[in-house]
Tab-separated table of C-alpha atoms and ligand atoms in Angstrom:
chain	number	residue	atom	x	y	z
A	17	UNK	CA	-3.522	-25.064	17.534
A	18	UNK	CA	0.007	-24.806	18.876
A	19	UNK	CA	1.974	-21.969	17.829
A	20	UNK	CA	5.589	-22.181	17.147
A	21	UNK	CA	7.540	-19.338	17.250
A	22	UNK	CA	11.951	-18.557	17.100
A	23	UNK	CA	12.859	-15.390	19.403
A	24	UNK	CA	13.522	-12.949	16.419
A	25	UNK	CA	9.331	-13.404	15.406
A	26	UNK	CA	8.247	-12.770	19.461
A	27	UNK	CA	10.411	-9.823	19.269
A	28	UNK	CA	8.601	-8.731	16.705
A	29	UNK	CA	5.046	-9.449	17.672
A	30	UNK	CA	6.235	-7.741	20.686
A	31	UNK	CA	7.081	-4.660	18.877
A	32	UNK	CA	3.810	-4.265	16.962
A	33	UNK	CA	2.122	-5.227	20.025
A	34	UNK	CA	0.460	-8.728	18.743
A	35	UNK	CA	-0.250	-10.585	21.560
A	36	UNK	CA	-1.728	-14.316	22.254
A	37	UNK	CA	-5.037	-13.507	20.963
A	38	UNK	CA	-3.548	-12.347	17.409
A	39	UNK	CA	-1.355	-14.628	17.476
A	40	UNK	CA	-4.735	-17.276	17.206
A	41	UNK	CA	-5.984	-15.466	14.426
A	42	UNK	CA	-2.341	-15.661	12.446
A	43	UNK	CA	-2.450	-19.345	13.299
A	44	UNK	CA	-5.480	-20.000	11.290
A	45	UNK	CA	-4.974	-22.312	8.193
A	46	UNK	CA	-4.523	-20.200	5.804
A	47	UNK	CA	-7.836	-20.135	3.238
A	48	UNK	CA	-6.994	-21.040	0.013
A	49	UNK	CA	-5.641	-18.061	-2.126
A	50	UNK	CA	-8.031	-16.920	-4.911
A	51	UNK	CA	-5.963	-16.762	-7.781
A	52	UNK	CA	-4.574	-20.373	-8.392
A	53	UNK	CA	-2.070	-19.504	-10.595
A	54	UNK	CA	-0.575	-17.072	-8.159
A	55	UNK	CA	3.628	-18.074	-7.722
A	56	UNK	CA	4.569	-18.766	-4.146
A	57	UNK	CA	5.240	-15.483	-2.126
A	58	UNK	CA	8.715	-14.374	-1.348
A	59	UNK	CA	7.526	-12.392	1.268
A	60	UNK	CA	9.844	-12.864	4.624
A	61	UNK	CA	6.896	-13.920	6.478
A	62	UNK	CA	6.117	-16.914	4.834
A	63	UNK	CA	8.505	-19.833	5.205
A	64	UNK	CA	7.327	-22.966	3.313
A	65	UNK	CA	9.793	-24.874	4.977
A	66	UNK	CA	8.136	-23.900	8.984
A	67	UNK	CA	4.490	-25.499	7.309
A	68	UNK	CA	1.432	-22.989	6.265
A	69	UNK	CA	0.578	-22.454	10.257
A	70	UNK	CA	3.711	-21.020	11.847
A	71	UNK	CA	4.281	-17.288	10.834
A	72	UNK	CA	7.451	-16.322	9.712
A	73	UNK	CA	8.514	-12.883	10.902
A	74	UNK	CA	11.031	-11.227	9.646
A	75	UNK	CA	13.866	-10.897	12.546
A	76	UNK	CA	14.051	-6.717	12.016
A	77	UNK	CA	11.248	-5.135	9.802
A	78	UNK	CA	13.606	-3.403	7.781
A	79	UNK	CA	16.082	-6.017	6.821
A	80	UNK	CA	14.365	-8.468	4.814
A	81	UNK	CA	11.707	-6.784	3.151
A	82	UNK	CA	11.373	-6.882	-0.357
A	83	UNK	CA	10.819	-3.564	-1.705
A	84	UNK	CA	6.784	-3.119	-3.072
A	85	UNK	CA	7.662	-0.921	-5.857
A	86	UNK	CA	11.444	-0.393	-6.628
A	87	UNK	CA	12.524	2.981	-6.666
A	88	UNK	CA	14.042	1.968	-10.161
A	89	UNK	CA	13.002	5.138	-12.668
A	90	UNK	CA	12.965	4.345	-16.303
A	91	UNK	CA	15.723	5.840	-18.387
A	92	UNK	CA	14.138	6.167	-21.765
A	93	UNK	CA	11.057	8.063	-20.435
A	94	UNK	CA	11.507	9.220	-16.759
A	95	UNK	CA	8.542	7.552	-15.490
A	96	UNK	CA	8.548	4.645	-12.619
A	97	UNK	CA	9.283	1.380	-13.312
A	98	UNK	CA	8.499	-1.690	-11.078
A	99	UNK	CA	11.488	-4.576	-11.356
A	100	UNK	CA	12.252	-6.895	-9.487
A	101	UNK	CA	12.553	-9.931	-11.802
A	102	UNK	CA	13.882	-8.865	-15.306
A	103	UNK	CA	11.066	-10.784	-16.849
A	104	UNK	CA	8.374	-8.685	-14.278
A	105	UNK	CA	10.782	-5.276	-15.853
A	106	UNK	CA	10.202	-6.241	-19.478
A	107	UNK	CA	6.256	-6.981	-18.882
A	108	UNK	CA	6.127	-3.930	-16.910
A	109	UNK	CA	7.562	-2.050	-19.765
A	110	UNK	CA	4.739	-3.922	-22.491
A	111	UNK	CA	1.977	-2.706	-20.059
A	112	UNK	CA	3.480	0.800	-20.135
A	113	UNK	CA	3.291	1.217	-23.804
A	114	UNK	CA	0.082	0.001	-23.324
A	115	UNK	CA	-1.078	2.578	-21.247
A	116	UNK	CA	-0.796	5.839	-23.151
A	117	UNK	CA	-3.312	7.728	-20.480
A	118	UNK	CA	-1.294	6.764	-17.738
A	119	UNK	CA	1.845	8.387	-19.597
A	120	UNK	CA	-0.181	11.274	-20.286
A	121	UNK	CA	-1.178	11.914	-16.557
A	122	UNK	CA	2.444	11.133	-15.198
A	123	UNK	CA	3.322	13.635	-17.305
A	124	UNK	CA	0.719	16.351	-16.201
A	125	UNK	CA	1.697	15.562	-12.037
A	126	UNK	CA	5.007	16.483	-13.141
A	127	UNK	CA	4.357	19.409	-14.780
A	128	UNK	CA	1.370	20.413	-12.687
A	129	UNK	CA	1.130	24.458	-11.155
A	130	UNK	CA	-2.231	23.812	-10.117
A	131	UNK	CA	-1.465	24.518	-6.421
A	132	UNK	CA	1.734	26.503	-4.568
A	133	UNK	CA	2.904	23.338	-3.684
A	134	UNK	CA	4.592	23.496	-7.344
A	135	UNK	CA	6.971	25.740	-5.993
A	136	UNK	CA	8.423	23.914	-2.920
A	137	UNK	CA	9.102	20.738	-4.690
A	138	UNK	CA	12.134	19.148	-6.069
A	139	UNK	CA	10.341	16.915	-7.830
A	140	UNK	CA	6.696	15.871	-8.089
A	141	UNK	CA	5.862	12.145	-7.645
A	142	UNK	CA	3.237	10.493	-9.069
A	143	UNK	CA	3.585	6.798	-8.141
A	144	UNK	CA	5.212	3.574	-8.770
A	145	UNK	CA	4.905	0.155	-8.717
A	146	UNK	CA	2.654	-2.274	-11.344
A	147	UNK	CA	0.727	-0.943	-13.870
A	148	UNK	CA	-0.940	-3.633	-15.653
A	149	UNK	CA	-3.790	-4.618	-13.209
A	150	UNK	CA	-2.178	-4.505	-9.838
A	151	UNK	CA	-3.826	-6.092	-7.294
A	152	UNK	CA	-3.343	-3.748	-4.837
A	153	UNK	CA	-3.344	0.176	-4.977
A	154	UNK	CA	-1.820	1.988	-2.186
A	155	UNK	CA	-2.615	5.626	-1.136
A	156	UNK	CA	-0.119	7.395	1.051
A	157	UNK	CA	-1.108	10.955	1.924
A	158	UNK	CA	2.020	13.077	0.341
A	159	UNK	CA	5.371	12.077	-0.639
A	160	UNK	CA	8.312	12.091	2.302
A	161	UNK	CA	11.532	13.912	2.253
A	162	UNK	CA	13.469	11.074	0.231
A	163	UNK	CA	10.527	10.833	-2.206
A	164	UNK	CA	10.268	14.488	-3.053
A	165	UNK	CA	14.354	14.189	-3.709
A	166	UNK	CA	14.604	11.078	-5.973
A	167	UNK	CA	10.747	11.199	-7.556
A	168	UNK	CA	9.095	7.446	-6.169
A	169	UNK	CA	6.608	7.343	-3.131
A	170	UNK	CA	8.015	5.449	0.188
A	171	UNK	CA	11.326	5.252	0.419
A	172	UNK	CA	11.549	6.440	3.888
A	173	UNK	CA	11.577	5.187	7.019
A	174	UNK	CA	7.256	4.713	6.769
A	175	UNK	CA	7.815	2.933	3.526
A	176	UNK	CA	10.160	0.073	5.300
A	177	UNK	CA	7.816	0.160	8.014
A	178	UNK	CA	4.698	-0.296	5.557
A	179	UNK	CA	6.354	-3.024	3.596
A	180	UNK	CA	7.533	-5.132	6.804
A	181	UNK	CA	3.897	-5.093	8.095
A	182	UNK	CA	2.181	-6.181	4.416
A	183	UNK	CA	4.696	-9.057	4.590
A	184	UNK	CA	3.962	-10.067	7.688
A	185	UNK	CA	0.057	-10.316	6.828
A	186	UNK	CA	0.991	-11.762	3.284
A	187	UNK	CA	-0.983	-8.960	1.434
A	188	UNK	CA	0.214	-8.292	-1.838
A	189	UNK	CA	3.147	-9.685	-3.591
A	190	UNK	CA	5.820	-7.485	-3.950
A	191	UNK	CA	5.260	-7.014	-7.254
A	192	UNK	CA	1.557	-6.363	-7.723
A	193	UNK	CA	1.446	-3.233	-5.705
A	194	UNK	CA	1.090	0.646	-7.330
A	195	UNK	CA	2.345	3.367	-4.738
A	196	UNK	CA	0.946	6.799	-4.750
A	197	UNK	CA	-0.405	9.578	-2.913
A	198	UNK	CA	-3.270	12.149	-2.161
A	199	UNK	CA	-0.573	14.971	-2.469
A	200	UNK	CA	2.292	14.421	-5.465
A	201	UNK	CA	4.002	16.925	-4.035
A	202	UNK	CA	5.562	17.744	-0.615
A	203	UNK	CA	4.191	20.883	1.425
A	204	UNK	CA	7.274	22.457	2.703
A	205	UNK	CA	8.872	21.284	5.914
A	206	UNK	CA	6.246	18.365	5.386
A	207	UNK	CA	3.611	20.206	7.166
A	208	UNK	CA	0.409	19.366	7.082
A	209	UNK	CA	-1.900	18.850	3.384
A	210	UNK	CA	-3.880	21.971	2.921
A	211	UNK	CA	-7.763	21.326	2.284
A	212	UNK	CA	-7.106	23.354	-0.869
A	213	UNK	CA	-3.694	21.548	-2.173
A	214	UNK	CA	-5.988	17.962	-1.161
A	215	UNK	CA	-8.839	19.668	-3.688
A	216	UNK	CA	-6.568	20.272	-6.207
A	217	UNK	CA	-4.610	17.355	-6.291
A	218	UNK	CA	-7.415	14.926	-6.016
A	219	UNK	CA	-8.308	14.828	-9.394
A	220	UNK	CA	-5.112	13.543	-10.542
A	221	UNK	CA	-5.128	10.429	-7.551
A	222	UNK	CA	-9.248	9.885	-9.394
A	223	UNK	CA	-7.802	9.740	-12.851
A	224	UNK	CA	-5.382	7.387	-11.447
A	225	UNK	CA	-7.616	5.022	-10.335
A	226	UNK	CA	-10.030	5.504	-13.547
A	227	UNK	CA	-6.755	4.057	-15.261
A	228	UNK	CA	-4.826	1.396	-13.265
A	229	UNK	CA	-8.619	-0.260	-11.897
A	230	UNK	CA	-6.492	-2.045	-8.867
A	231	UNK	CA	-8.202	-4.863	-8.261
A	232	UNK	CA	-8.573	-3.133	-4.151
A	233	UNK	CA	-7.350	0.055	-2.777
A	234	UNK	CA	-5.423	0.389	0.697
A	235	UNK	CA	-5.516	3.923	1.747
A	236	UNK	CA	-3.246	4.841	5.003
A	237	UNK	CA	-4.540	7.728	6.750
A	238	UNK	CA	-6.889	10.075	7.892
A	239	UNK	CA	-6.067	12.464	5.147
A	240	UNK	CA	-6.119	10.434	2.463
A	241	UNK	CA	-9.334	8.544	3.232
A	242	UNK	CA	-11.347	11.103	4.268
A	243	UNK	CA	-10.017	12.809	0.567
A	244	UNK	CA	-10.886	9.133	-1.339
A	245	UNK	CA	-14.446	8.816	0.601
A	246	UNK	CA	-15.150	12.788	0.533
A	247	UNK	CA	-16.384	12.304	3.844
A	248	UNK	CA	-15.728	13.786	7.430
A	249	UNK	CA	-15.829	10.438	9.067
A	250	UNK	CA	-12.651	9.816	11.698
A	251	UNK	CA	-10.011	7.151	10.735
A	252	UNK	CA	-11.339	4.943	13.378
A	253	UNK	CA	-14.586	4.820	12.296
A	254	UNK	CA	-13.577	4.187	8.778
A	255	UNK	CA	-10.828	1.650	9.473
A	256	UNK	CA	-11.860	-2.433	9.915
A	257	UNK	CA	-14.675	-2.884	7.061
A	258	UNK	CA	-14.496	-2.326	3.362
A	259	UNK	CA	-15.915	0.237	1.368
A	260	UNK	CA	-16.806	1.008	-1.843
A	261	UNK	CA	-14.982	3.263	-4.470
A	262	UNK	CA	-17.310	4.160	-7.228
A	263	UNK	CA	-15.940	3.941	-10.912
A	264	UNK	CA	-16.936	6.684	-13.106
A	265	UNK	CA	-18.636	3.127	-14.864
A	266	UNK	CA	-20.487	2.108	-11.587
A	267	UNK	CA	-18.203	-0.362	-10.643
A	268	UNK	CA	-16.816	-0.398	-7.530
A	269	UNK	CA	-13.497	-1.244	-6.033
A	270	UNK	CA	-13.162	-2.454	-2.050
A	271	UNK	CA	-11.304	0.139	-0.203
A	272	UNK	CA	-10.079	-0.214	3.243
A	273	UNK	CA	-8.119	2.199	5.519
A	274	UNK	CA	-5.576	2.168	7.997
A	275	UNK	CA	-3.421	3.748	10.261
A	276	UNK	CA	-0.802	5.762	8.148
A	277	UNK	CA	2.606	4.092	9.096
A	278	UNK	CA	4.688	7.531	9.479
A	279	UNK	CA	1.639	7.611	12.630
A	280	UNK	CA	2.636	4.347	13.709
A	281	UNK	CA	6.376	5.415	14.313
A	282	UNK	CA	5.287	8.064	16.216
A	283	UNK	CA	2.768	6.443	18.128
A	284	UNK	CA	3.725	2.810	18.139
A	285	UNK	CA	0.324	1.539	20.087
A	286	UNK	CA	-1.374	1.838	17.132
A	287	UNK	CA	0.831	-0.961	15.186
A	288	UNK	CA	-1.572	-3.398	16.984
A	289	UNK	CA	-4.593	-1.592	15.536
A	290	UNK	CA	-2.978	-1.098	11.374
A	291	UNK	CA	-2.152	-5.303	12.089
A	292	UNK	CA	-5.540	-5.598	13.255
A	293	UNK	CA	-6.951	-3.793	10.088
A	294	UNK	CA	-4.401	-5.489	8.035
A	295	UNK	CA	-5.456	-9.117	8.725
A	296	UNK	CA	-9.013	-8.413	8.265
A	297	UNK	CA	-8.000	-7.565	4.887
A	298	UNK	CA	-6.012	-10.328	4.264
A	299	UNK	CA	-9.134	-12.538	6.169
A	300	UNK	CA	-11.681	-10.910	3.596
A	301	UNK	CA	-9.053	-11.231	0.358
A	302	UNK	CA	-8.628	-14.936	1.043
A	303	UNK	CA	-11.870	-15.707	2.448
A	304	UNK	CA	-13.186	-17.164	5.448
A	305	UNK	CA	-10.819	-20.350	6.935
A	306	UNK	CA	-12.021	-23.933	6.321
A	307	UNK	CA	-12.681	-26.172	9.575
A	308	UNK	CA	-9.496	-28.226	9.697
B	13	URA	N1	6.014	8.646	1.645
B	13	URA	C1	4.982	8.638	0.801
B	13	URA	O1	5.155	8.454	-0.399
B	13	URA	N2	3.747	8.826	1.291
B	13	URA	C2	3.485	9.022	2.571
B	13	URA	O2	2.314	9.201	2.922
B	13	URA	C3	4.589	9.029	3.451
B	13	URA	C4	5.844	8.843	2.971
């Protein structure tokens, strides 16, 4: 299959270092997507005007992107709220009153002393993003400078990156996404996540899950899945296949890991490897292509 690509999408490729033989696994016909009922995506990768086979980039990964959980807090009781249609705000708002547990936790991340951390922060953050059933839940390893100020996960610099790179692989829609992390709050400085501070914090990322039951888990980091999985296992040889996460029910959710994207602006050879990891998901989500 011929690929057709403007200059803005090679420049991008070329940043996350995707060369020709991605670029034949992004020209795939796309599988069809599971849940029928799904509204087209919005996402800046996906152009229905180029056809289904030409990937829309966007031209920089930061200007387009819609945001995967607003940073929007709610007024009336300080908690998160995902909007970005005021129809998705109002049902957000019914599933909130609906969730009385999830209310009840928020409320113990902010007002947790288990750990020192308590001390450093300005504010603890326990997530955003959908509540009611969200297809995708997203584990960060601790909340970022601008997170720890305004009390929402990824609104830095690793957050834009993030969202640009789930676009581009048309994971989610924006609006089906929770946010959170290993860590609510911030160690000072940033430093590093404390075996001790991951111990007592881990509880509250478990309850989490126990309550929201995303339909998958995306967990971005060594940190973090090593934390989820318990296990001593390095990122590499946990990245690329799906795992289970165990219910306290028995049923299990599929959990895959990546490269963390504050790693990937440090080290930007990995990008290839998180888009790698990234379309695998999106392969195994949508299920194998059909011959043409
Ligand atoms: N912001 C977050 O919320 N989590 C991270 O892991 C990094 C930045």
């Amino acid at each position: 299959m011929r690929t057709r690509i403007g200059p803005a999408q090679a420049a991008w490729l070329a940043e996350i270092g995707v060369d020709a033989h991605w670029l034949g696994l992004l020209t795939e016909p796309p599988a069809p997507v599971a849940r029928a009922a799904s509204p087209p995506t919005t996402q800046p990768c996906a152009s229905p005007a180029a056809g289904p086979d030409v990937p829309q980039l966007p031209a920089a990964p930061e200007a387009a992107t819609p945001p995967l959980a607003p940073p929007a807090a709610d007024a009336a009781d300080g908690r998160s709220a995902p909007a970005a249609a005021p129809e998705e705000a109002d049902r957000s708002r019914a599933s909130t009153a609906e969730l009385p547990d999830l209310e009840a936790l928020e409320r113990d991340i902010l007002a947790c002393e288990t750990c020192g951390l308590h001390a450093g922060r300005t504010r603890a953050v326990p997530g955003a993003g959908r509540t009611e059933a969200p297809e995708y839940l997203i584990v960060g390893e601790m909340p970022g400078a601008a997170d720890d100020a305004v009390g929402t996960p990824f609104e830095g610099q690793a957050g834009s990156l993030l969202r640009a790179m789930l676009a581009c692989a048309r994971l989610p829609r924006a609006d089906s996404v929770y946010l959170t992390n290993v860590l609510k709050c911030r160690p000072p400085g940033g430093r590093a996540a404390r075996a001790a501070e991951v111990a007592a914090c881990l509880p509250h990322l478990r309850r989490q899950i126990e309550i929201l039951r995303p339909r998958r888990i995306l967990v971005l980091g060594r940190v973090a899945a090593q934390a989820l999985l318990g296990t001593r296992a390095t990122l590499d040889e946990l990245r690329g296949r799906e795992h289970a996460y165990a219910l306290s029910d028995g049923t299990a959710i599929g959990l895959w890991v990546t490269h963390h994207p504050a790693s990937l602006l440090v080290r930007p050879a990995l990008k290839a490897q998180a888009w790698t990891d990234l379309v695998a998901l999106a392969r195994a989500v949508r299920g194998p292509a059909q011959p043409a």
